[in-house]
Coordinates of C-alpha atoms in Angstrom, one line a residue:
X205 CA -70.0 255.8 110.0
X206 CA -71.1 252.2 109.5
X207 CA -74.3 251.3 111.2
X208 CA -76.4 248.1 111.5
X209 CA -79.5 248.5 113.5
X210 CA -81.6 245.4 114.3
X211 CA -85.3 245.6 115.3
X212 CA -88.3 243.3 115.6
X213 CA -87.3 241.2 118.6
X214 CA -89.7 240.5 121.5
X215 CA -91.6 237.9 123.4
X216 CA -93.4 235.3 121.4
X217 CA -95.1 231.9 122.4
X218 CA -93.8 228.7 121.0
X219 CA -95.1 228.1 117.5
X220 CA -95.3 231.8 116.9
X221 CA -93.6 234.0 114.3
X222 CA -91.4 237.2 114.3
X223 CA -89.7 239.2 111.6
X224 CA -86.4 240.7 112.4
X225 CA -85.0 243.7 110.4
X226 CA -81.5 245.1 110.1
X227 CA -81.2 248.6 108.7
X228 CA -77.7 249.2 107.2
X229 CA -76.0 252.5 106.5
X230 CA -72.4 253.9 105.9
X231 CA -71.3 251.2 103.5
X232 CA -72.4 249.8 100.2
X233 CA -75.0 247.3 101.6
X234 CA -75.7 245.7 98.1
X235 CA -72.2 244.6 97.7
X236 CA -71.9 242.6 100.9
X237 CA -72.8 239.2 102.0
X238 CA -75.1 239.6 105.0
X239 CA -75.6 237.3 107.9
X240 CA -77.6 236.5 111.0
X241 CA -75.9 235.3 114.1
X242 CA -77.4 234.6 117.5
X243 CA -76.3 234.2 121.2
X244 CA -78.5 232.2 123.5
X245 CA -78.2 233.0 127.2
X246 CA -75.0 231.7 128.7
X247 CA -73.7 230.3 125.3
X248 CA -71.5 231.5 122.6
X249 CA -72.3 233.0 119.1
X250 CA -74.1 230.6 116.8
X251 CA -74.3 231.3 113.0
X252 CA -77.9 231.2 111.8
X253 CA -78.1 232.3 108.1
X254 CA -76.4 234.1 105.3
X255 CA -77.4 235.6 102.0
X256 CA -75.4 236.7 99.0
X257 CA -75.3 240.3 97.8
X258 CA -78.0 239.8 95.1
X259 CA -80.3 237.9 97.4
X260 CA -80.4 234.8 95.2
X261 CA -78.4 232.4 97.3
X262 CA -79.0 231.6 101.0
X263 CA -77.7 229.1 103.6
X264 CA -79.2 228.1 106.9
X265 CA -78.1 226.4 110.0
X266 CA -79.7 223.0 110.4
X267 CA -81.4 224.1 113.6
X268 CA -83.4 226.7 111.7
X269 CA -83.7 225.2 108.2
X270 CA -87.3 225.1 107.1
X271 CA -88.5 227.6 109.8
X272 CA -86.5 230.7 109.1
X273 CA -86.1 232.7 105.9
X274 CA -83.4 235.3 105.3
X275 CA -84.1 238.0 102.7
X276 CA -82.8 241.5 101.8
X277 CA -84.1 244.6 100.1
X278 CA -81.0 246.4 98.6
X279 CA -83.2 249.3 97.6
X280 CA -83.9 249.9 101.3
X281 CA -80.5 248.7 102.6
X282 CA -82.4 246.3 104.9
X283 CA -81.9 242.7 105.8
X284 CA -84.7 240.5 107.2
X285 CA -85.1 237.3 109.0
X286 CA -88.6 235.7 108.9
X287 CA -88.9 233.3 111.8
X288 CA -91.8 230.8 112.0
X289 CA -92.6 228.0 114.3
X290 CA -90.4 229.4 117.0
X291 CA -89.1 227.1 119.8
X292 CA -87.9 228.0 123.2
X293 CA -84.4 227.0 122.1
X294 CA -84.5 229.9 119.6
X295 CA -84.4 232.3 122.6
X296 CA -81.3 234.5 121.9
X297 CA -80.0 237.9 121.0
X298 CA -80.0 238.1 117.3
X299 CA -77.3 240.0 115.5
X300 CA -76.9 241.0 111.9
X301 CA -73.4 241.2 110.4
X302 CA -71.7 241.9 107.2
X303 CA -69.0 239.9 105.4
X304 CA -66.4 241.7 103.3
X305 CA -66.3 239.2 100.5
X306 CA -68.8 237.8 97.8
X307 CA -69.0 234.2 98.8
X308 CA -71.2 232.8 101.6
X309 CA -69.4 231.8 104.8
X310 CA -70.4 230.5 108.1
X311 CA -67.1 231.8 109.6
X312 CA -68.5 234.4 112.0
X313 CA -65.0 235.4 113.0
X314 CA -64.5 237.0 109.5
X315 CA -67.5 239.2 109.6
X316 CA -66.6 242.8 109.8
X317 CA -69.6 244.9 110.8
X318 CA -72.0 244.0 113.5
X319 CA -75.3 245.5 114.9
X320 CA -76.1 245.8 118.6
X321 CA -78.5 242.9 118.5
X322 CA -82.2 242.4 119.2
X323 CA -83.5 240.0 121.8
X324 CA -86.0 237.3 121.0
X325 CA -87.6 235.3 123.8
X326 CA -89.7 232.3 123.1
X327 CA -91.8 231.3 126.0
X328 CA -95.4 230.5 127.1

C-alpha cells in the first residue's frame, strides 16, 4: 500500500521557520519526482516545489523562491521542505505528492500519490 505521511506543520509567527517532512512507503521512492503542493483556506491547490529523483534538480514557485528549500533523503524515503521567513500568506495545508515520471513538472493534475496534508499557520 502506498503511503505518504506529512508531518511538521504547526503555528509559527511571521518570520519564523518550519521543516515539513513526508515519509513515503509502498513504492520506489528514489525513482520518483517528488513535489510539495499547498492549499490556502478557501483557495485551490497551488504548486510549491519539486525535486528530481536524485535530488540534484529543484524548482520553486516564485512566491517561495529564496525562502523555501526542498530536499530528499532516498535512504530514509523522506521528502523535506525547509521553510524560512514565513509569511501569513504561507498559511495553508501542505501536501506532498509523487509524480510517475522523471522530469520536473508543475502540473499537479498529473501527480499520482498524495499525502493527507499537514497544516501550517503563520500568525502573530
